[in-house]
mmCIF file as gemmi writes it, N, C-alpha and C atoms, coordinates in Angstrom:
data_model
loop_
_atom_site.group_PDB
_atom_site.id
_atom_site.type_symbol
_atom_site.label_atom_id
_atom_site.label_alt_id
_atom_site.label_comp_id
_atom_site.label_asym_id
_atom_site.label_entity_id
_atom_site.label_seq_id
_atom_site.pdbx_PDB_ins_code
_atom_site.Cartn_x
_atom_site.Cartn_y
_atom_site.Cartn_z
_atom_site.occupancy
_atom_site.B_iso_or_equiv
_atom_site.pdbx_formal_charge
_atom_site.auth_seq_id
_atom_site.auth_asym_id
_atom_site.pdbx_PDB_model_num
ATOM 1 N N . LYS Axp A 1 ? 0.835 -1.18 0 1 0 ? 1 A 1
ATOM 2 C CA . LYS Axp A 1 ? 0 0 0 1 0 ? 1 A 1
ATOM 3 C C . LYS Axp A 1 ? 0.876 1.238 0 1 0 ? 1 A 1
ATOM 4 N N . LYS Axp A 2 ? 0.322 2.309 -0.58 1 0 ? 2 A 1
ATOM 5 C CA . LYS Axp A 2 ? 1.074 3.542 -0.735 1 0 ? 2 A 1
ATOM 6 C C . LYS Axp A 2 ? 0.882 4.528 0.397 1 0 ? 2 A 1
ATOM 7 N N . GLY Axp A 3 ? -0.007 4.263 1.336 1 0 ? 3 A 1
ATOM 8 C CA . GLY Axp A 3 ? -0.291 5.225 2.387 1 0 ? 3 A 1
ATOM 9 C C . GLY Axp A 3 ? -1.307 6.238 1.911 1 0 ? 3 A 1
ATOM 10 N N . LEU Axp A 4 ? -1.244 7.437 2.459 1 0 ? 4 A 1
ATOM 11 C CA . LEU Axp A 4 ? -2.19 8.48 2.079 1 0 ? 4 A 1
ATOM 12 C C . LEU Axp A 4 ? -1.958 8.909 0.639 1 0 ? 4 A 1
ATOM 13 N N . GLN Axp A 5 ? -3.053 9.132 -0.083 1 0 ? 5 A 1
ATOM 14 C CA . GLN Axp A 5 ? -2.96 9.577 -1.462 1 0 ? 5 A 1
ATOM 15 C C . GLN Axp A 5 ? -4.001 10.672 -1.689 1 0 ? 5 A 1
ATOM 16 N N . PRO Axp A 6 ? -3.588 11.854 -2.165 1 0 ? 6 A 1
ATOM 17 C CA . PRO Axp A 6 ? -4.558 12.924 -2.378 1 0 ? 6 A 1
ATOM 18 C C . PRO Axp A 6 ? -5.554 12.551 -3.476 1 0 ? 6 A 1
ATOM 19 N N . LEU Axp A 7 ? -6.788 13.009 -3.313 1 0 ? 7 A 1
ATOM 20 C CA . LEU Axp A 7 ? -7.833 12.743 -4.288 1 0 ? 7 A 1
ATOM 21 C C . LEU Axp A 7 ? -8.078 13.967 -5.151 1 0 ? 7 A 1
ATOM 22 N N . ASP Axp A 8 ? -8.448 13.737 -6.399 1 0 ? 8 A 1
ATOM 23 C CA . ASP Axp A 8 ? -8.854 14.796 -7.314 1 0 ? 8 A 1
ATOM 24 C C . ASP Axp A 8 ? -10.367 14.717 -7.462 1 0 ? 8 A 1
ATOM 25 N N . LEU Axp A 9 ? -11.017 15.872 -7.614 1 0 ? 9 A 1
ATOM 26 C CA . LEU Axp A 9 ? -12.473 15.934 -7.71 1 0 ? 9 A 1
ATOM 27 C C . LEU Axp A 9 ? -12.834 16.927 -8.801 1 0 ? 9 A 1
ATOM 28 N N . GLN Axp A 10 ? -13.802 16.557 -9.645 1 0 ? 10 A 1
ATOM 29 C CA . GLN Axp A 10 ? -14.275 17.46 -10.68 1 0 ? 10 A 1
ATOM 30 C C . GLN Axp A 10 ? -15.74 17.159 -10.972 1 0 ? 10 A 1
ATOM 31 N N . ARG Axp A 11 ? -16.513 18.223 -11.224 1 0 ? 11 A 1
ATOM 32 C CA . ARG Axp A 11 ? -17.908 18.073 -11.629 1 0 ? 11 A 1
ATOM 33 C C . ARG Axp A 11 ? -18.068 18.771 -12.973 1 0 ? 11 A 1
ATOM 34 N N . GLY Axp A 12 ? -18.73 18.105 -13.918 1 0 ? 12 A 1
ATOM 35 C CA . GLY Axp A 12 ? -18.905 18.721 -15.22 1 0 ? 12 A 1
ATOM 36 C C . GLY Axp A 12 ? -19.653 17.824 -16.179 1 0 ? 12 A 1
ATOM 37 N N . THR Axp A 13 ? -19.488 18.127 -17.455 1 0 ? 13 A 1
ATOM 38 C CA . THR Axp A 13 ? -20.178 17.412 -18.52 1 0 ? 13 A 1
ATOM 39 C C . THR Axp A 13 ? -19.197 16.484 -19.226 1 0 ? 13 A 1
ATOM 40 N N . ILE Axp A 14 ? -19.645 15.258 -19.474 1 0 ? 14 A 1
ATOM 41 C CA . ILE Axp A 14 ? -18.817 14.233 -20.107 1 0 ? 14 A 1
ATOM 42 C C . ILE Axp A 14 ? -18.799 14.431 -21.62 1 0 ? 14 A 1
ATOM 43 N N . SER Axp A 15 ? -17.614 14.244 -22.218 1 0 ? 15 A 1
ATOM 44 C CA . SER Axp A 15 ? -17.47 14.214 -23.672 1 0 ? 15 A 1
ATOM 45 C C . SER Axp A 15 ? -16.342 13.251 -24.029 1 0 ? 15 A 1
ATOM 46 N N . ASN Axp A 16 ? -16.249 12.902 -25.289 1 0 ? 16 A 1
ATOM 47 C CA . ASN Axp A 16 ? -15.179 12.025 -25.797 1 0 ? 16 A 1
ATOM 48 C C . ASN Axp A 16 ? -15.06 10.718 -25.02 1 0 ? 16 A 1
ATOM 49 N N . ALA Axp A 17 ? -16.198 10.131 -24.602 1 0 ? 17 A 1
ATOM 50 C CA . ALA Axp A 17 ? -16.17 8.896 -23.817 1 0 ? 17 A 1
ATOM 51 C C . ALA Axp A 17 ? -15.778 7.705 -24.698 1 0 ? 17 A 1
ATOM 52 N N . THR Axp A 18 ? -14.774 6.965 -24.238 1 0 ? 18 A 1
ATOM 53 C CA . THR Axp A 18 ? -14.352 5.724 -24.882 1 0 ? 18 A 1
ATOM 54 C C . THR Axp A 18 ? -14.229 4.663 -23.798 1 0 ? 18 A 1
ATOM 55 N N . SER Axp A 19 ? -13.828 3.473 -24.168 1 0 ? 19 A 1
ATOM 56 C CA . SER Axp A 19 ? -13.686 2.409 -23.173 1 0 ? 19 A 1
ATOM 57 C C . SER Axp A 19 ? -12.53 2.669 -22.209 1 0 ? 19 A 1
ATOM 58 N N . GLY Axp A 20 ? -11.576 3.531 -22.593 1 0 ? 20 A 1
ATOM 59 C CA . GLY Axp A 20 ? -10.418 3.751 -21.739 1 0 ? 20 A 1
ATOM 60 C C . GLY Axp A 20 ? -10.305 5.113 -21.106 1 0 ? 20 A 1
ATOM 61 N N . SER Axp A 21 ? -11.144 6.082 -21.544 1 0 ? 21 A 1
ATOM 62 C CA . SER Axp A 21 ? -11.042 7.424 -20.98 1 0 ? 21 A 1
ATOM 63 C C . SER Axp A 21 ? -12.266 8.252 -21.355 1 0 ? 21 A 1
ATOM 64 N N . PHE Axp A 22 ? -12.36 9.43 -20.728 1 0 ? 22 A 1
ATOM 65 C CA . PHE Axp A 22 ? -13.387 10.406 -21.065 1 0 ? 22 A 1
ATOM 66 C C . PHE Axp A 22 ? -12.883 11.778 -20.638 1 0 ? 22 A 1
ATOM 67 N N . THR Axp A 23 ? -13.502 12.817 -21.19 1 0 ? 23 A 1
ATOM 68 C CA . THR Axp A 23 ? -13.153 14.191 -20.832 1 0 ? 23 A 1
ATOM 69 C C . THR Axp A 23 ? -14.309 14.783 -20.049 1 0 ? 23 A 1
ATOM 70 N N . LEU Axp A 24 ? -13.976 15.513 -18.995 1 0 ? 24 A 1
ATOM 71 C CA . LEU Axp A 24 ? -14.981 16.186 -18.185 1 0 ? 24 A 1
ATOM 72 C C . LEU Axp A 24 ? -14.676 17.683 -18.24 1 0 ? 24 A 1
ATOM 73 N N . THR Axp A 25 ? -15.69 18.49 -18.596 1 0 ? 25 A 1
ATOM 74 C CA . THR Axp A 25 ? -15.537 19.942 -18.67 1 0 ? 25 A 1
ATOM 75 C C . THR Axp A 25 ? -16.415 20.57 -17.599 1 0 ? 25 A 1
ATOM 76 N N . ASP Axp A 26 ? -15.796 21.362 -16.712 1 0 ? 26 A 1
ATOM 77 C CA . ASP Axp A 26 ? -16.55 21.933 -15.596 1 0 ? 26 A 1
ATOM 78 C C . ASP Axp A 26 ? -17.094 23.322 -15.941 1 0 ? 26 A 1
ATOM 79 N N . ALA Axp A 27 ? -17.753 23.961 -14.978 1 0 ? 27 A 1
ATOM 80 C CA . ALA Axp A 27 ? -18.421 25.243 -15.189 1 0 ? 27 A 1
ATOM 81 C C . ALA Axp A 27 ? -17.449 26.364 -15.565 1 0 ? 27 A 1
ATOM 82 N N . SER Axp A 28 ? -16.196 26.242 -15.17 1 0 ? 28 A 1
ATOM 83 C CA . SER Axp A 28 ? -15.196 27.257 -15.525 1 0 ? 28 A 1
ATOM 84 C C . SER Axp A 28 ? -14.543 26.95 -16.87 1 0 ? 28 A 1
ATOM 85 N N . ASN Axp A 29 ? -15.098 25.974 -17.589 1 0 ? 29 A 1
ATOM 86 C CA . ASN Axp A 29 ? -14.63 25.548 -18.911 1 0 ? 29 A 1
ATOM 87 C C . ASN Axp A 29 ? -13.265 24.862 -18.864 1 0 ? 29 A 1
ATOM 88 N N . THR Axp A 30 ? -12.893 24.321 -17.706 1 0 ? 30 A 1
ATOM 89 C CA . THR Axp A 30 ? -11.672 23.537 -17.571 1 0 ? 30 A 1
ATOM 90 C C . THR Axp A 30 ? -11.981 22.105 -17.973 1 0 ? 30 A 1
ATOM 91 N N . ALA Axp A 31 ? -11.259 21.603 -18.96 1 0 ? 31 A 1
ATOM 92 C CA . ALA Axp A 31 ? -11.463 20.232 -19.44 1 0 ? 31 A 1
ATOM 93 C C . ALA Axp A 31 ? -10.295 19.363 -18.992 1 0 ? 31 A 1
ATOM 94 N N . GLN Axp A 32 ? -10.634 18.22 -18.384 1 0 ? 32 A 1
ATOM 95 C CA . GLN Axp A 32 ? -9.604 17.273 -17.968 1 0 ? 32 A 1
ATOM 96 C C . GLN Axp A 32 ? -9.982 15.895 -18.498 1 0 ? 32 A 1
ATOM 97 N N . THR Axp A 33 ? -8.975 15.168 -18.969 1 0 ? 33 A 1
ATOM 98 C CA . THR Axp A 33 ? -9.197 13.807 -19.448 1 0 ? 33 A 1
ATOM 99 C C . THR Axp A 33 ? -8.897 12.839 -18.318 1 0 ? 33 A 1
ATOM 100 N N . TRP Axp A 34 ? -9.851 11.957 -18.056 1 0 ? 34 A 1
ATOM 101 C CA . TRP Axp A 34 ? -9.753 10.961 -16.995 1 0 ? 34 A 1
ATOM 102 C C . TRP Axp A 34 ? -9.603 9.576 -17.614 1 0 ? 34 A 1
ATOM 103 N N . ALA Axp A 35 ? -8.657 8.795 -17.118 1 0 ? 35 A 1
ATOM 104 C CA . ALA Axp A 35 ? -8.519 7.399 -17.534 1 0 ? 35 A 1
ATOM 105 C C . ALA Axp A 35 ? -9.517 6.546 -16.764 1 0 ? 35 A 1
ATOM 106 N N . VAL Axp A 36 ? -9.974 5.477 -17.409 1 0 ? 36 A 1
ATOM 107 C CA . VAL Axp A 36 ? -10.877 4.507 -16.786 1 0 ? 36 A 1
ATOM 108 C C . VAL Axp A 36 ? -10.084 3.221 -16.577 1 0 ? 36 A 1
ATOM 109 N N . SER Axp A 37 ? -10.159 2.667 -15.359 1 0 ? 37 A 1
ATOM 110 C CA . SER Axp A 37 ? -9.441 1.427 -15.051 1 0 ? 37 A 1
ATOM 111 C C . SER Axp A 37 ? -10.446 0.364 -14.606 1 0 ? 37 A 1
ATOM 112 N N . PRO Axp A 38 ? -10.005 -0.877 -14.475 1 0 ? 38 A 1
ATOM 113 C CA . PRO Axp A 38 ? -10.906 -1.918 -13.961 1 0 ? 38 A 1
ATOM 114 C C . PRO Axp A 38 ? -11.434 -1.604 -12.56 1 0 ? 38 A 1
ATOM 115 N N . ALA Axp A 39 ? -10.727 -0.749 -11.821 1 0 ? 39 A 1
ATOM 116 C CA . ALA Axp A 39 ? -11.162 -0.389 -10.466 1 0 ? 39 A 1
ATOM 117 C C . ALA Axp A 39 ? -12.187 0.743 -10.459 1 0 ? 39 A 1
ATOM 118 N N . THR Axp A 40 ? -12.435 1.383 -11.608 1 0 ? 40 A 1
ATOM 119 C CA . THR Axp A 40 ? -13.385 2.492 -11.684 1 0 ? 40 A 1
ATOM 120 C C . THR Axp A 40 ? -14.806 1.983 -11.467 1 0 ? 40 A 1
ATOM 121 N N . LYS Axp A 41 ? -15.54 2.644 -10.592 1 0 ? 41 A 1
ATOM 122 C CA . LYS Axp A 41 ? -16.945 2.314 -10.334 1 0 ? 41 A 1
ATOM 123 C C . LYS Axp A 41 ? -17.812 3.467 -10.81 1 0 ? 41 A 1
ATOM 124 N N . VAL Axp A 42 ? -18.884 3.142 -11.504 1 0 ? 42 A 1
ATOM 125 C CA . VAL Axp A 42 ? -19.817 4.151 -11.993 1 0 ? 42 A 1
ATOM 126 C C . VAL Axp A 42 ? -21.127 3.975 -11.256 1 0 ? 42 A 1
ATOM 127 N N . ARG Axp A 43 ? -21.646 5.074 -10.732 1 0 ? 43 A 1
ATOM 128 C CA . ARG Axp A 43 ? -22.913 5.011 -10.007 1 0 ? 43 A 1
ATOM 129 C C . ARG Axp A 43 ? -23.886 5.986 -10.647 1 0 ? 43 A 1
ATOM 130 N N . GLU Axp A 44 ? -24.989 5.443 -11.143 1 0 ? 44 A 1
ATOM 131 C CA . GLU Axp A 44 ? -26.084 6.302 -11.564 1 0 ? 44 A 1
ATOM 132 C C . GLU Axp A 44 ? -26.703 6.814 -10.275 1 0 ? 44 A 1
ATOM 133 N N . ARG Axp A 45 ? -27.047 8.059 -10.221 1 0 ? 45 A 1
ATOM 134 C CA . ARG Axp A 45 ? -27.598 8.64 -8.998 1 0 ? 45 A 1
ATOM 135 C C . ARG Axp A 45 ? -28.716 7.755 -8.464 1 0 ? 45 A 1
ATOM 136 N N . MET Axp A 46 ? -28.588 7.291 -7.228 1 0 ? 46 A 1
ATOM 137 C CA . MET Axp A 46 ? -29.535 6.417 -6.54 1 0 ? 46 A 1
ATOM 138 C C . MET Axp A 46 ? -29.509 4.98 -7.077 1 0 ? 46 A 1
ATOM 139 N N . GLY Axp A 47 ? -28.49 4.615 -7.848 1 0 ? 47 A 1
ATOM 140 C CA . GLY Axp A 47 ? -28.397 3.26 -8.369 1 0 ? 47 A 1
ATOM 141 C C . GLY Axp A 47 ? -27.262 2.499 -7.722 1 0 ? 47 A 1
ATOM 142 N N . LYS Axp A 48 ? -27.044 1.256 -8.162 1 0 ? 48 A 1
ATOM 143 C CA . LYS Axp A 48 ? -25.946 0.446 -7.647 1 0 ? 48 A 1
ATOM 144 C C . LYS Axp A 48 ? -24.716 0.612 -8.534 1 0 ? 48 A 1
ATOM 145 N N . ALA Axp A 49 ? -23.543 0.471 -7.937 1 0 ? 49 A 1
ATOM 146 C CA . ALA Axp A 49 ? -22.301 0.611 -8.69 1 0 ? 49 A 1
ATOM 147 C C . ALA Axp A 49 ? -22.183 -0.513 -9.7 1 0 ? 49 A 1
ATOM 148 N N . GLY Axp A 50 ? -21.596 -0.208 -10.83 1 0 ? 50 A 1
ATOM 149 C CA . GLY Axp A 50 ? -21.432 -1.202 -11.878 1 0 ? 50 A 1
ATOM 150 C C . GLY Axp A 50 ? -20.001 -1.266 -12.359 1 0 ? 50 A 1
ATOM 151 N N . ASN Axp A 51 ? -19.612 -2.383 -12.926 1 0 ? 51 A 1
ATOM 152 C CA . ASN Axp A 51 ? -18.289 -2.572 -13.475 1 0 ? 51 A 1
ATOM 153 C C . ASN Axp A 51 ? -18.425 -3.522 -14.656 1 0 ? 51 A 1
ATOM 154 N N . PRO Axp A 52 ? -17.91 -3.318 -15.849 1 0 ? 52 A 1
ATOM 155 C CA . PRO Axp A 52 ? -16.939 -2.292 -16.162 1 0 ? 52 A 1
ATOM 156 C C . PRO Axp A 52 ? -17.553 -0.904 -16.255 1 0 ? 52 A 1
ATOM 157 N N . ALA Axp A 53 ? -16.722 0.094 -15.967 1 0 ? 53 A 1
ATOM 158 C CA . ALA Axp A 53 ? -17.213 1.464 -15.858 1 0 ? 53 A 1
ATOM 159 C C . ALA Axp A 53 ? -17.572 2.079 -17.194 1 0 ? 53 A 1
ATOM 160 N N . SER Axp A 54 ? -16.839 1.76 -18.255 1 0 ? 54 A 1
ATOM 161 C CA . SER Axp A 54 ? -16.986 2.488 -19.502 1 0 ? 54 A 1
ATOM 162 C C . SER Axp A 54 ? -18.374 2.362 -20.116 1 0 ? 54 A 1
ATOM 163 N N . GLY Axp A 55 ? -19.106 1.314 -19.815 1 0 ? 55 A 1
ATOM 164 C CA . GLY Axp A 55 ? -20.428 1.126 -20.394 1 0 ? 55 A 1
ATOM 165 C C . GLY Axp A 55 ? -21.44 2.127 -19.906 1 0 ? 55 A 1
ATOM 166 N N . SER Axp A 56 ? -21.21 2.784 -18.768 1 0 ? 56 A 1
ATOM 167 C CA . SER Axp A 56 ? -22.17 3.713 -18.183 1 0 ? 56 A 1
ATOM 168 C C . SER Axp A 56 ? -21.768 5.173 -18.332 1 0 ? 56 A 1
ATOM 169 N N . ILE Axp A 57 ? -20.637 5.433 -18.928 1 0 ? 57 A 1
ATOM 170 C CA . ILE Axp A 57 ? -20.167 6.805 -19.097 1 0 ? 57 A 1
ATOM 171 C C . ILE Axp A 57 ? -20.54 7.245 -20.506 1 0 ? 57 A 1
ATOM 172 N N . VAL Axp A 58 ? -21.465 8.234 -20.596 1 0 ? 58 A 1
ATOM 173 C CA . VAL Axp A 58 ? -22.041 8.619 -21.881 1 0 ? 58 A 1
ATOM 174 C C . VAL Axp A 58 ? -21.847 10.114 -22.114 1 0 ? 58 A 1
ATOM 175 N N . ASP Axp A 59 ? -21.469 10.482 -23.337 1 0 ? 59 A 1
ATOM 176 C CA . ASP Axp A 59 ? -21.32 11.889 -23.698 1 0 ? 59 A 1
ATOM 177 C C . ASP Axp A 59 ? -22.586 12.674 -23.374 1 0 ? 59 A 1
ATOM 178 N N . GLY Axp A 60 ? -22.399 13.896 -22.852 1 0 ? 60 A 1
ATOM 179 C CA . GLY Axp A 60 ? -23.508 14.791 -22.584 1 0 ? 60 A 1
ATOM 180 C C . GLY Axp A 60 ? -24.074 14.699 -21.186 1 0 ? 60 A 1
ATOM 181 N N . GLU Axp A 61 ? -23.723 13.655 -20.44 1 0 ? 61 A 1
ATOM 182 C CA . GLU Axp A 61 ? -24.219 13.524 -19.065 1 0 ? 61 A 1
ATOM 183 C C . GLU Axp A 61 ? -23.389 14.389 -18.119 1 0 ? 61 A 1
ATOM 184 N N . THR Axp A 62 ? -24.017 14.819 -17.028 1 0 ? 62 A 1
ATOM 185 C CA . THR Axp A 62 ? -23.32 15.552 -15.975 1 0 ? 62 A 1
ATOM 186 C C . THR Axp A 62 ? -22.875 14.546 -14.919 1 0 ? 62 A 1
ATOM 187 N N . ALA Axp A 63 ? -21.636 14.684 -14.461 1 0 ? 63 A 1
ATOM 188 C CA . ALA Axp A 63 ? -21.103 13.721 -13.497 1 0 ? 63 A 1
ATOM 189 C C . ALA Axp A 63 ? -20.159 14.404 -12.52 1 0 ? 63 A 1
ATOM 190 N N . ILE Axp A 64 ? -19.978 13.744 -11.385 1 0 ? 64 A 1
ATOM 191 C CA . ILE Axp A 64 ? -18.941 14.09 -10.417 1 0 ? 64 A 1
ATOM 192 C C . ILE Axp A 64 ? -17.928 12.949 -10.468 1 0 ? 64 A 1
ATOM 193 N N . VAL Axp A 65 ? -16.662 13.302 -10.598 1 0 ? 65 A 1
ATOM 194 C CA . VAL Axp A 65 ? -15.606 12.29 -10.692 1 0 ? 65 A 1
ATOM 195 C C . VAL Axp A 65 ? -14.635 12.477 -9.54 1 0 ? 65 A 1
ATOM 196 N N . ILE Axp A 66 ? -14.313 11.372 -8.895 1 0 ? 66 A 1
ATOM 197 C CA . ILE Axp A 66 ? -13.318 11.34 -7.826 1 0 ? 66 A 1
ATOM 198 C C . ILE Axp A 66 ? -12.233 10.379 -8.281 1 0 ? 66 A 1
ATOM 199 N N . GLY Axp A 67 ? -10.983 10.809 -8.203 1 0 ? 67 A 1
ATOM 200 C CA . GLY Axp A 67 ? -9.91 9.936 -8.66 1 0 ? 67 A 1
ATOM 201 C C . GLY Axp A 67 ? -8.572 10.351 -8.101 1 0 ? 67 A 1
ATOM 202 N N . VAL Axp A 68 ? -7.526 9.79 -8.692 1 0 ? 68 A 1
ATOM 203 C CA . VAL Axp A 68 ? -6.155 10.043 -8.253 1 0 ? 68 A 1
ATOM 204 C C . VAL Axp A 68 ? -5.29 10.376 -9.466 1 0 ? 68 A 1
ATOM 205 N N . THR Axp A 69 ? -4.198 11.085 -9.197 1 0 ? 69 A 1
ATOM 206 C CA . THR Axp A 69 ? -3.216 11.379 -10.238 1 0 ? 69 A 1
ATOM 207 C C . THR Axp A 69 ? -1.975 10.545 -9.965 1 0 ? 69 A 1
ATOM 208 N N . THR Axp A 70 ? -1.577 9.772 -10.967 1 0 ? 70 A 1
ATOM 209 C CA . THR Axp A 70 ? -0.37 8.957 -10.86 1 0 ? 70 A 1
ATOM 210 C C . THR Axp A 70 ? 0.474 9.216 -12.097 1 0 ? 70 A 1
ATOM 211 N N . ASP Axp A 71 ? 1.708 9.659 -11.894 1 0 ? 71 A 1
ATOM 212 C CA . ASP Axp A 71 ? 2.614 9.969 -13.003 1 0 ? 71 A 1
ATOM 213 C C . ASP Axp A 71 ? 1.957 10.885 -14.028 1 0 ? 71 A 1
ATOM 214 N N . GLY Axp A 72 ? 1.185 11.886 -13.558 1 0 ? 72 A 1
ATOM 215 C CA . GLY Axp A 72 ? 0.569 12.864 -14.435 1 0 ? 72 A 1
ATOM 216 C C . GLY Axp A 72 ? -0.725 12.434 -15.098 1 0 ? 72 A 1
ATOM 217 N N . THR Axp A 73 ? -1.208 11.227 -14.812 1 0 ? 73 A 1
ATOM 218 C CA . THR Axp A 73 ? -2.448 10.721 -15.404 1 0 ? 73 A 1
ATOM 219 C C . THR Axp A 73 ? -3.551 10.713 -14.359 1 0 ? 73 A 1
ATOM 220 N N . LEU Axp A 74 ? -4.677 11.382 -14.679 1 0 ? 74 A 1
ATOM 221 C CA . LEU Axp A 74 ? -5.858 11.335 -13.813 1 0 ? 74 A 1
ATOM 222 C C . LEU Axp A 74 ? -6.583 10.02 -14.059 1 0 ? 74 A 1
ATOM 223 N N . THR Axp A 75 ? -6.827 9.255 -13.004 1 0 ? 75 A 1
ATOM 224 C CA . THR Axp A 75 ? -7.565 8.003 -13.123 1 0 ? 75 A 1
ATOM 225 C C . THR Axp A 75 ? -8.804 8.073 -12.258 1 0 ? 75 A 1
ATOM 226 N N . ALA Axp A 76 ? -9.957 7.877 -12.883 1 0 ? 76 A 1
ATOM 227 C CA . ALA Axp A 76 ? -11.237 7.93 -12.165 1 0 ? 76 A 1
ATOM 228 C C . ALA Axp A 76 ? -11.39 6.7 -11.287 1 0 ? 76 A 1
ATOM 229 N N . ARG Axp A 77 ? -11.751 6.905 -10.033 1 0 ? 77 A 1
ATOM 230 C CA . ARG Axp A 77 ? -12.063 5.798 -9.118 1 0 ? 77 A 1
ATOM 231 C C . ARG Axp A 77 ? -13.57 5.667 -8.958 1 0 ? 77 A 1
ATOM 232 N N . ARG Axp A 78 ? -14.268 6.815 -8.884 1 0 ? 78 A 1
ATOM 233 C CA . ARG Axp A 78 ? -15.733 6.835 -8.771 1 0 ? 78 A 1
ATOM 234 C C . ARG Axp A 78 ? -16.269 7.874 -9.742 1 0 ? 78 A 1
ATOM 235 N N . VAL Axp A 79 ? -17.304 7.503 -10.472 1 0 ? 79 A 1
ATOM 236 C CA . VAL Axp A 79 ? -18.011 8.421 -11.355 1 0 ? 79 A 1
ATOM 237 C C . VAL Axp A 79 ? -19.477 8.388 -10.934 1 0 ? 79 A 1
ATOM 238 N N . ILE Axp A 80 ? -19.986 9.528 -10.498 1 0 ? 80 A 1
ATOM 239 C CA . ILE Axp A 80 ? -21.385 9.611 -10.079 1 0 ? 80 A 1
ATOM 240 C C . ILE Axp A 80 ? -22.125 10.403 -11.149 1 0 ? 80 A 1
ATOM 241 N N . VAL Axp A 81 ? -22.988 9.704 -11.899 1 0 ? 81 A 1
ATOM 242 C CA . VAL Axp A 81 ? -23.749 10.329 -12.968 1 0 ? 81 A 1
ATOM 243 C C . VAL Axp A 81 ? -24.992 10.956 -12.349 1 0 ? 81 A 1
ATOM 244 N N . MET Axp A 82 ? -25.146 12.259 -12.576 1 0 ? 82 A 1
ATOM 245 C CA . MET Axp A 82 ? -26.254 12.996 -11.973 1 0 ? 82 A 1
ATOM 246 C C . MET Axp A 82 ? -27.535 12.781 -12.769 1 0 ? 82 A 1
ATOM 247 N N . PRO Axp A 83 ? -28.695 12.888 -12.091 1 0 ? 83 A 1
ATOM 248 C CA . PRO Axp A 83 ? -29.968 12.705 -12.787 1 0 ? 83 A 1
ATOM 249 C C . PRO Axp A 83 ? -30.195 13.818 -13.806 1 0 ? 83 A 1
ATOM 250 N N . ASP Axp A 84 ? -31.027 13.557 -14.781 1 0 ? 84 A 1
ATOM 251 C CA . ASP Axp A 84 ? -31.363 14.526 -15.813 1 0 ? 84 A 1
ATOM 252 C C . ASP Axp A 84 ? -31.894 15.793 -15.157 1 0 ? 84 A 1
ATOM 253 N N . SER Axp A 85 ? -31.311 16.929 -15.509 1 0 ? 85 A 1
ATOM 254 C CA . SER Axp A 85 ? -31.711 18.183 -14.869 1 0 ? 85 A 1
ATOM 255 C C . SER Axp A 85 ? -32.717 18.979 -15.672 1 0 ? 85 A 1
ATOM 256 N N . GLN Axp A 86 ? -33.235 18.392 -16.757 1 0 ? 86 A 1
ATOM 257 C CA . GLN Axp A 86 ? -34.234 19.096 -17.547 1 0 ? 86 A 1
ATOM 258 C C . GLN Axp A 86 ? -35.561 19.106 -16.804 1 0 ? 86 A 1
ATOM 259 N N . PRO Axp A 87 ? -36.316 20.21 -16.905 1 0 ? 87 A 1
ATOM 260 C CA . PRO Axp A 87 ? -37.607 20.279 -16.2 1 0 ? 87 A 1
ATOM 261 C C . PRO Axp A 87 ? -38.604 19.294 -16.766 1 0 ? 87 A 1
ATOM 262 N N . ALA Axp A 88 ? -39.457 18.779 -15.907 1 0 ? 88 A 1
ATOM 263 C CA . ALA Axp A 88 ? -40.51 17.843 -16.339 1 0 ? 88 A 1
ATOM 264 C C . ALA Axp A 88 ? -41.554 18.601 -17.148 1 0 ? 88 A 1
ATOM 265 N N . THR Axp A 89 ? -42.124 17.918 -18.141 1 0 ? 89 A 1
ATOM 266 C CA . THR Axp A 89 ? -43.146 18.576 -18.969 1 0 ? 89 A 1
ATOM 267 C C . THR Axp A 89 ? -44.512 18.025 -18.639 1 0 ? 89 A 1
């Protein structure tokens, strides 16, 4: 084990989602590319975690990502996909 490891956190909109990575752009227009690993868990808001993660990460969704930086690479550990924020009709 490595001991304490700082966590990275970002909330934004998903784009460029592939099986190995995705880009998250936050409200300040900062875009960061996150790697997806076998340890990445994706949670639909109020749902159960699923694995593999890449199947649930979809362009255009809003998400909160928690992960770590190793050798300059951001790796997502948890992706929480937020519910649709469009008003009900």
